[in-house]
Coordinates of N, CA and C in Angstrom, one line a residue:
X1 N 68.2 60.0 101.9 CA 68.6 60.1 103.3 C 70.1 59.8 103.4
X2 N 70.7 60.6 104.3 CA 72.2 60.5 104.4 C 72.6 59.4 105.4
X3 N 73.9 59.3 105.5 CA 74.5 58.3 106.5 C 75.1 59.1 107.7
X4 N 75.0 58.4 108.8 CA 75.6 59.0 110.0 C 77.1 58.9 110.0
X5 N 77.8 59.9 110.3 CA 79.2 59.8 110.4 C 79.7 60.4 111.7
X6 N 80.8 59.8 112.2 CA 81.3 60.4 113.4 C 81.9 61.8 113.1
X7 N 82.0 62.6 114.2 CA 82.6 64.0 114.0 C 83.9 63.9 113.4
X8 N 84.2 64.7 112.4 CA 85.5 64.6 111.7 C 85.3 64.1 110.3
X9 N 84.1 63.6 110.0 CA 83.8 63.1 108.7 C 84.5 61.9 108.3
X10 N 84.2 61.5 107.0 CA 84.8 60.3 106.5 C 86.3 60.5 106.3
X11 N 87.1 59.5 106.7 CA 88.5 59.6 106.6 C 88.9 59.3 105.1
X12 N 89.7 60.3 104.6 CA 90.2 60.1 103.2 C 91.7 59.9 103.4
X13 N 92.1 58.7 103.1 CA 93.5 58.3 103.3 C 94.3 58.6 102.1
X14 N 95.6 58.2 102.1 CA 96.4 58.2 101.0 C 96.9 59.6 100.6
X15 N 96.8 60.5 101.5 CA 97.2 61.9 101.1 C 98.7 62.0 101.0
X16 N 99.2 62.6 100.0 CA 100.6 62.8 99.8 C 100.9 64.3 99.5
X17 N 101.9 64.8 100.1 CA 102.2 66.2 99.9 C 102.6 66.5 98.5
X18 N 102.1 67.6 98.0 CA 102.4 68.1 96.6 C 103.4 69.2 96.6
X19 N 103.7 69.8 97.8 CA 104.6 70.8 98.0 C 105.0 70.9 99.4
X20 N 106.2 71.5 99.7 CA 106.6 71.6 101.1 C 105.7 72.6 101.9
X21 N 105.5 72.5 103.2 CA 104.8 73.4 103.9 C 105.6 74.6 104.3
X22 N 107.0 74.4 104.2 CA 107.9 75.5 104.6 C 107.9 76.6 103.5
X23 N 108.2 77.8 103.9 CA 108.3 78.9 103.0 C 109.7 79.3 102.7
X24 N 110.6 78.4 103.1 CA 112.1 78.6 102.8 C 112.3 78.7 101.3
X25 N 112.8 79.9 100.9 CA 112.9 80.1 99.5 C 113.9 79.2 98.8
X26 N 115.0 78.8 99.6 CA 116.0 77.9 99.0 C 115.5 76.5 98.8
X27 N 114.6 76.1 99.7 CA 114.0 74.8 99.6 C 113.0 74.8 98.4
X28 N 112.3 75.9 98.3 CA 111.3 76.1 97.2 C 112.0 76.0 95.8
X29 N 113.2 76.6 95.8 CA 114.0 76.6 94.5 C 114.4 75.2 94.2
X30 N 114.8 74.4 95.2 CA 115.2 73.0 95.0 C 114.1 72.2 94.5
X31 N 112.9 72.5 95.1 CA 111.7 71.8 94.7 C 111.4 72.1 93.2
X32 N 111.5 73.3 92.8 CA 111.3 73.7 91.4 C 112.3 72.9 90.5
X33 N 113.5 72.9 90.9 CA 114.6 72.2 90.1 C 114.3 70.7 90.0
X34 N 114.0 70.0 91.1 CA 113.7 68.6 91.1 C 112.4 68.2 90.6
X35 N 111.4 69.1 90.6 CA 110.1 68.9 89.9 C 110.4 68.8 88.4
X36 N 111.2 69.7 87.9 CA 111.6 69.7 86.5 C 112.3 68.4 86.1
X37 N 113.3 68.0 87.0 CA 114.1 66.8 86.7 C 113.3 65.6 86.8
X38 N 112.4 65.5 87.7 CA 111.5 64.3 87.9 C 110.6 64.2 86.7
X39 N 110.2 65.3 86.1 CA 109.3 65.3 85.0 C 110.0 64.9 83.7
X40 N 111.2 65.5 83.5 CA 111.9 65.4 82.2 C 112.9 64.2 82.1
X41 N 113.2 63.6 83.3 CA 114.1 62.4 83.2 C 113.3 61.2 83.6
X42 N 113.7 60.0 83.2 CA 113.0 58.8 83.6 C 113.6 58.2 84.9
X43 N 114.2 59.1 85.7 CA 114.9 58.7 86.9 C 114.0 58.6 88.1
X44 N 114.1 57.4 88.8 CA 113.3 57.3 90.0 C 114.0 58.0 91.2
X45 N 115.3 58.2 91.1 CA 116.1 58.9 92.1 C 115.6 60.3 92.3
X46 N 115.4 61.0 91.1 CA 114.9 62.4 91.2 C 113.5 62.5 91.8
X47 N 112.6 61.5 91.4 CA 111.2 61.5 92.0 C 111.3 61.3 93.5
X48 N 112.2 60.4 94.0 CA 112.3 60.1 95.4 C 112.8 61.4 96.1
X49 N 113.9 62.0 95.6 CA 114.4 63.2 96.2 C 113.3 64.3 96.3
X50 N 112.5 64.5 95.2 CA 111.4 65.5 95.3 C 110.5 65.2 96.4
X51 N 110.0 63.9 96.5 CA 109.1 63.5 97.6 C 109.7 63.8 99.0
X52 N 111.0 63.5 99.1 CA 111.6 63.8 100.4 C 111.8 65.2 100.7
X53 N 111.9 66.1 99.7 CA 112.0 67.5 99.9 C 110.7 68.1 100.4
X54 N 109.6 67.4 100.1 CA 108.3 67.9 100.6 C 108.1 67.5 102.1
X55 N 108.9 66.6 102.6 CA 108.6 66.1 104.0 C 108.8 67.1 105.1
X56 N 108.2 66.8 106.2 CA 108.4 67.7 107.4 C 109.7 67.4 108.0
X57 N 110.2 68.2 108.9 CA 111.5 68.0 109.5 C 111.6 66.7 110.3
X58 N 110.5 66.3 110.9 CA 110.5 65.0 111.7 C 110.8 63.9 110.8
X59 N 110.3 64.0 109.6 CA 110.5 62.9 108.6 C 111.8 63.0 107.8
X60 N 112.6 64.0 108.1 CA 113.9 64.2 107.5 C 115.0 64.1 108.6
X61 N 115.1 62.9 109.2 CA 116.0 62.8 110.4 C 117.5 62.9 109.9
X62 N 118.3 63.4 110.8 CA 119.7 63.5 110.5 C 120.4 62.2 110.4
X63 N 121.6 62.1 109.7 CA 122.4 60.9 109.6 C 123.8 61.3 110.0
X64 N 124.3 60.4 110.9 CA 125.6 60.7 111.5 C 126.7 60.2 110.5
X65 N 127.9 60.8 110.7 CA 129.1 60.4 109.9 C 129.4 59.0 110.0
X66 N 129.3 58.4 111.2 CA 129.6 57.0 111.4 C 128.7 56.1 110.6
X67 N 127.4 56.4 110.7 CA 126.4 55.6 109.9 C 126.6 55.8 108.4
X68 N 126.9 57.0 108.0 CA 127.2 57.3 106.6 C 128.4 56.4 106.1
X69 N 129.5 56.4 106.8 CA 130.6 55.6 106.4 C 130.3 54.1 106.4
X70 N 129.5 53.7 107.3 CA 129.1 52.3 107.4 C 128.3 51.9 106.1
X71 N 127.4 52.8 105.7 CA 126.6 52.5 104.5 C 127.4 52.6 103.2
X72 N 128.5 53.4 103.2 CA 129.3 53.6 102.0 C 130.5 52.7 101.9
X73 N 130.6 51.8 102.9 CA 131.7 50.9 102.9 C 131.6 49.9 101.7
X74 N 132.7 49.7 101.0 CA 132.7 48.7 99.9 C 132.1 49.3 98.6
X75 N 131.6 50.5 98.6 CA 131.1 51.1 97.3 C 132.2 51.8 96.5
X76 N 132.0 51.9 95.2 CA 133.0 52.5 94.4 C 133.2 54.0 94.8
X77 N 134.4 54.5 94.4 CA 134.8 55.8 94.8 C 133.9 56.9 94.2
X78 N 133.4 56.7 93.0 CA 132.6 57.7 92.3 C 131.2 57.8 92.8
X79 N 130.7 56.9 93.6 CA 129.4 56.9 94.2 C 129.2 58.1 95.1
X80 N 128.0 58.8 95.0 CA 127.7 59.9 95.8 C 126.6 59.6 96.8
X81 N 126.9 59.8 98.1 CA 125.8 59.5 99.1 C 124.9 60.7 99.1
X82 N 123.6 60.5 99.0 CA 122.6 61.5 98.9 C 121.7 61.4 100.1
X83 N 121.6 62.5 101.0 CA 120.8 62.5 102.2 C 119.9 63.7 102.1
X84 N 118.6 63.6 102.1 CA 117.7 64.7 102.1 C 117.4 65.0 103.6
X85 N 118.4 65.7 104.2 CA 118.4 66.0 105.6 C 119.8 66.5 106.0
X86 N 120.1 66.4 107.3 CA 121.4 66.9 107.8 C 122.4 65.8 108.0
X87 N 123.6 66.1 107.8 CA 124.7 65.2 108.2 C 125.4 65.8 109.4
X88 N 125.4 64.9 110.5 CA 126.0 65.4 111.7 C 127.3 64.6 112.0
X89 N 128.2 65.3 112.9 CA 129.5 64.7 113.2 C 129.2 63.6 114.3
X90 N 130.2 62.6 114.3 CA 130.1 61.6 115.4 C 131.5 61.5 115.9
X91 N 131.7 61.8 117.2 CA 133.0 61.8 117.8 C 133.6 60.4 118.0
X92 N 132.7 59.4 117.9 CA 133.1 58.0 118.1 C 133.8 57.5 116.8
X93 N 133.6 58.1 115.7 CA 134.3 57.8 114.5 C 135.7 58.4 114.5
X94 N 136.7 57.5 114.6 CA 138.1 58.1 114.7 C 138.6 58.6 113.5
X95 N 138.6 57.9 112.3 CA 139.1 58.5 111.1 C 138.0 58.4 110.0
X96 N 137.8 59.5 109.4 CA 136.7 59.6 108.4 C 137.3 59.3 107.0
X97 N 136.7 58.4 106.3 CA 137.2 58.1 104.9 C 136.9 59.2 103.9
X98 N 137.4 59.1 102.7 CA 137.1 60.1 101.7 C 135.7 59.8 101.2
X99 N 134.8 60.8 101.2 CA 133.4 60.6 100.8 C 132.9 61.8 100.0
X100 N 132.0 61.4 99.1 CA 131.3 62.5 98.3 C 129.9 62.5 98.8
X101 N 129.4 63.5 99.4 CA 128.1 63.6 100.1 C 127.3 64.8 99.6
X102 N 126.1 64.5 99.2 CA 125.1 65.6 99.0 C 124.0 65.6 100.0
X103 N 123.8 66.7 100.7 CA 122.8 66.8 101.8 C 122.3 68.2 101.8
X104 N 121.1 68.4 102.5 CA 120.5 69.7 102.7 C 121.4 70.6 103.6
X105 N 122.0 69.9 104.6 CA 122.8 70.7 105.6 C 123.9 69.8 106.2
X106 N 125.0 70.4 106.5 CA 126.1 69.7 107.2 C 126.4 70.5 108.5
X107 N 126.6 69.8 109.6 CA 127.1 70.6 110.8 C 128.5 71.0 110.5
X108 N 129.0 72.0 111.2 CA 130.3 72.6 111.0 C 131.4 71.6 111.0
X109 N 131.4 70.8 112.1 CA 132.4 69.8 112.3 C 132.4 68.6 111.3
X110 N 131.1 68.2 110.9 CA 131.0 67.2 109.9 C 131.5 67.6 108.6
X111 N 131.2 68.8 108.2 CA 131.8 69.4 106.9 C 133.3 69.4 107.0
X112 N 133.8 69.9 108.1 CA 135.3 70.0 108.2 C 136.0 68.6 108.1
X113 N 135.4 67.6 108.7 CA 136.0 66.3 108.7 C 135.9 65.7 107.3
X114 N 134.8 65.9 106.6 CA 134.7 65.3 105.2 C 135.7 66.0 104.3
X115 N 135.8 67.3 104.4 CA 136.7 68.1 103.5 C 138.2 67.7 103.8
X116 N 138.5 67.6 105.1 CA 139.9 67.3 105.6 C 140.3 65.9 105.1
X117 N 139.3 65.0 104.9 CA 139.6 63.6 104.5 C 139.8 63.6 103.0
X118 N 139.6 64.7 102.3 CA 139.7 64.7 100.8 C 138.4 64.5 100.1
X119 N 137.3 64.5 100.9 CA 136.0 64.3 100.3 C 135.4 65.6 99.9
X120 N 134.1 65.6 99.5 CA 133.5 66.8 99.1 C 132.0 66.8 99.6
X121 N 131.6 68.0 100.0 CA 130.2 68.2 100.5 C 129.5 69.0 99.4
X122 N 128.4 68.3 98.8 CA 127.7 68.9 97.7 C 126.3 69.4 98.2
X123 N 125.8 70.5 97.5 CA 124.5 70.9 97.6 C 123.6 70.2 96.6
X124 N 122.3 70.3 96.7 CA 121.5 69.5 95.7 C 121.5 70.1 94.3
X125 N 121.7 71.4 94.2 CA 121.9 72.0 92.9 C 123.2 71.6 92.2
X126 N 124.2 71.4 93.0 CA 125.5 70.9 92.5 C 125.3 69.4 92.0
X127 N 124.5 68.7 92.8 CA 124.3 67.3 92.5 C 123.5 67.2 91.2
X128 N 122.6 68.1 91.0 CA 121.8 68.1 89.7 C 122.6 68.3 88.5
X129 N 123.6 69.2 88.7 CA 124.6 69.4 87.6 C 125.5 68.2 87.3
X130 N 125.9 67.6 88.4 CA 126.8 66.4 88.3 C 126.1 65.2 87.7
X131 N 125.0 64.9 88.3 CA 124.2 63.7 87.8 C 122.7 64.1 87.6
X132 N 122.3 64.6 86.5 CA 120.9 65.0 86.3 C 120.0 63.8 86.4
X133 N 120.5 62.6 86.1 CA 119.6 61.4 86.2 C 119.7 60.7 87.5
X134 N 120.6 61.1 88.3 CA 120.8 60.5 89.6 C 121.7 59.2 89.5
X135 N 122.5 59.1 88.5 CA 123.4 58.0 88.3 C 124.5 58.1 89.3
X136 N 124.9 57.0 89.9 CA 126.0 56.9 90.9 C 125.5 57.5 92.2
X137 N 124.3 57.8 92.4 CA 123.8 58.3 93.7 C 123.3 57.2 94.6
X138 N 123.7 57.2 95.8 CA 123.2 56.2 96.8 C 122.3 57.0 97.8
X139 N 121.0 56.8 97.7 CA 120.0 57.5 98.6 C 120.0 56.9 100.0
X140 N 120.3 57.7 101.0 CA 120.3 57.2 102.4 C 119.4 58.1 103.2
X141 N 119.0 57.6 104.3 CA 118.3 58.5 105.3 C 118.5 58.0 106.7
X142 N 118.4 58.9 107.7 CA 118.7 58.6 109.1 C 117.5 57.8 109.7
X143 N 117.7 57.3 110.8 CA 116.6 56.6 111.5 C 115.7 57.6 112.3
X144 N 114.4 57.3 112.3 CA 113.5 58.1 113.0 C 113.4 57.8 114.5
X145 N 113.9 56.6 114.8 CA 113.9 56.1 116.2 C 115.2 56.6 116.9
X146 N 115.1 57.9 117.4 CA 116.3 58.4 118.1 C 115.8 59.1 119.4
X147 N 116.8 59.4 120.2 CA 116.5 59.9 121.6 C 115.6 61.2 121.5
X148 N 115.9 62.1 120.6 CA 115.1 63.3 120.6 C 113.6 63.1 120.4
X149 N 113.2 62.1 119.7 CA 111.8 61.8 119.4 C 111.0 61.5 120.7
X150 N 111.7 60.9 121.7 CA 111.1 60.6 123.0 C 110.6 61.9 123.7
X151 N 111.3 63.0 123.4 CA 110.9 64.3 124.1 C 109.8 65.1 123.4
X152 N 109.4 64.6 122.2 CA 108.4 65.3 121.4 C 107.0 65.3 122.2
X153 N 106.4 66.4 122.3 CA 105.1 66.5 123.0 C 105.2 67.2 124.3
X154 N 104.2 67.2 125.1 CA 104.2 67.9 126.4 C 104.2 67.0 127.5
X155 N 105.4 66.9 128.2 CA 105.4 66.0 129.4 C 104.6 66.5 130.6
X156 N 104.1 65.7 131.3 CA 103.3 66.1 132.5 C 101.8 66.3 132.3
X157 N 101.4 66.3 131.0 CA 100.0 66.4 130.7 C 99.4 65.0 130.7
X158 N 98.2 64.9 131.2 CA 97.5 63.6 131.3 C 97.5 62.9 129.9
X159 N 97.8 61.5 130.0 CA 97.9 60.7 128.8 C 99.0 61.0 127.8
X160 N 100.0 61.7 128.3 CA 101.2 62.0 127.5 C 102.3 61.2 127.9
X161 N 103.0 60.6 127.0 CA 104.2 59.8 127.3 C 105.5 60.5 126.9
X162 N 105.4 61.8 126.8 CA 106.6 62.5 126.4 C 107.6 62.5 127.5
X163 N 108.9 62.4 127.2 CA 109.9 62.3 128.2 C 110.4 63.7 128.6
X164 N 110.4 64.1 129.8 CA 110.8 65.5 130.1 C 112.4 65.6 130.2
X165 N 112.9 66.8 129.9 CA 114.3 67.0 130.1 C 114.5 67.3 131.5
X166 N 115.0 66.4 132.3 CA 115.2 66.5 133.8 C 116.6 66.2 134.1
X167 N 117.2 67.0 135.1 CA 118.6 66.7 135.5 C 118.7 65.3 136.1
X168 N 117.8 65.0 137.0 CA 117.9 63.7 137.7 C 116.5 63.1 137.8
X169 N 116.4 61.8 138.2 CA 115.0 61.2 138.3 C 114.7 61.1 139.8
X170 N 115.4 61.9 140.7 CA 115.2 61.8 142.1 C 113.9 62.4 142.6
X171 N 113.7 62.3 143.9 CA 112.5 62.8 144.6 C 112.3 64.3 144.4
X172 N 113.3 65.1 144.4 CA 113.2 66.6 144.3 C 113.1 67.2 142.9
X173 N 113.2 66.3 141.9 CA 113.2 66.9 140.6 C 112.0 66.6 139.7
X174 N 111.2 67.6 139.6 CA 110.0 67.6 138.7 C 109.1 66.3 139.0
X175 N 108.8 66.1 140.2 CA 107.9 65.0 140.6 C 106.5 65.6 141.0
X176 N 105.9 66.3 140.1 CA 104.6 66.8 140.5 C 103.6 65.7 140.7
X177 N 102.9 65.7 141.8 CA 101.9 64.6 142.1 C 100.5 65.1 142.2
X178 N 99.6 64.3 141.9 CA 98.2 64.6 142.2 C 97.5 65.2 141.0
X179 N 96.2 65.0 141.0 CA 95.3 65.5 139.9 C 94.9 66.9 140.2
X180 N 95.7 67.9 139.8 CA 95.3 69.3 140.1 C 95.7 70.1 138.9
X181 N 95.0 71.3 138.8 CA 95.1 72.1 137.6 C 96.5 72.5 137.4
X182 N 97.3 72.9 138.4 CA 98.6 73.4 138.2 C 99.6 72.3 137.7
X183 N 99.1 71.1 137.7 CA 100.0 70.0 137.2 C 99.5 69.5 135.8
X184 N 98.7 70.4 135.2 CA 98.2 70.1 133.8 C 97.1 69.1 133.7
X185 N 96.3 68.9 134.8 CA 95.2 67.9 134.8 C 94.0 68.6 134.3
X186 N 93.3 68.0 133.3 CA 92.1 68.5 132.8 C 91.0 67.4 133.0
X187 N 89.8 67.8 133.4 CA 88.7 66.8 133.6 C 88.2 66.3 132.3

């Protein structure tokens, strides 16, 4: 005799991605490279980079230049900051120090500021050639608690706490009231 289970079946936890869901060929090539490096070197850095390459975009949040400089303060010049995600510019940072950064993507202005300061922006294949074992690499990542996350989901739908993109919070701006179909109410 079997056991009764709720709809959805028995929860099997501890699932970890074995490959990225994205079909981006450049990402797939990086995964091939770091899968090889993780297997053939005793480096934990390469294993961590590989795991982060599998992650979804939400789990690869961007890191701003100001946060990057804060983390790299007091570190030796030959250290390379490694971010599996994007590096974005921060206008609040007045002068950018000389940095060596490896990331999946750089915004146009962030790249310009790093290069103008005498630093360099590396791709992950260049990083693999420079440090196959991940020596002198400082692994960093951005915070997931950011303003953009508050807007994820569908605002206005019952039981949703997603924040709408609204010009103002006044009476005239997207203040749909009442439990009716046109306002996304479902029984």
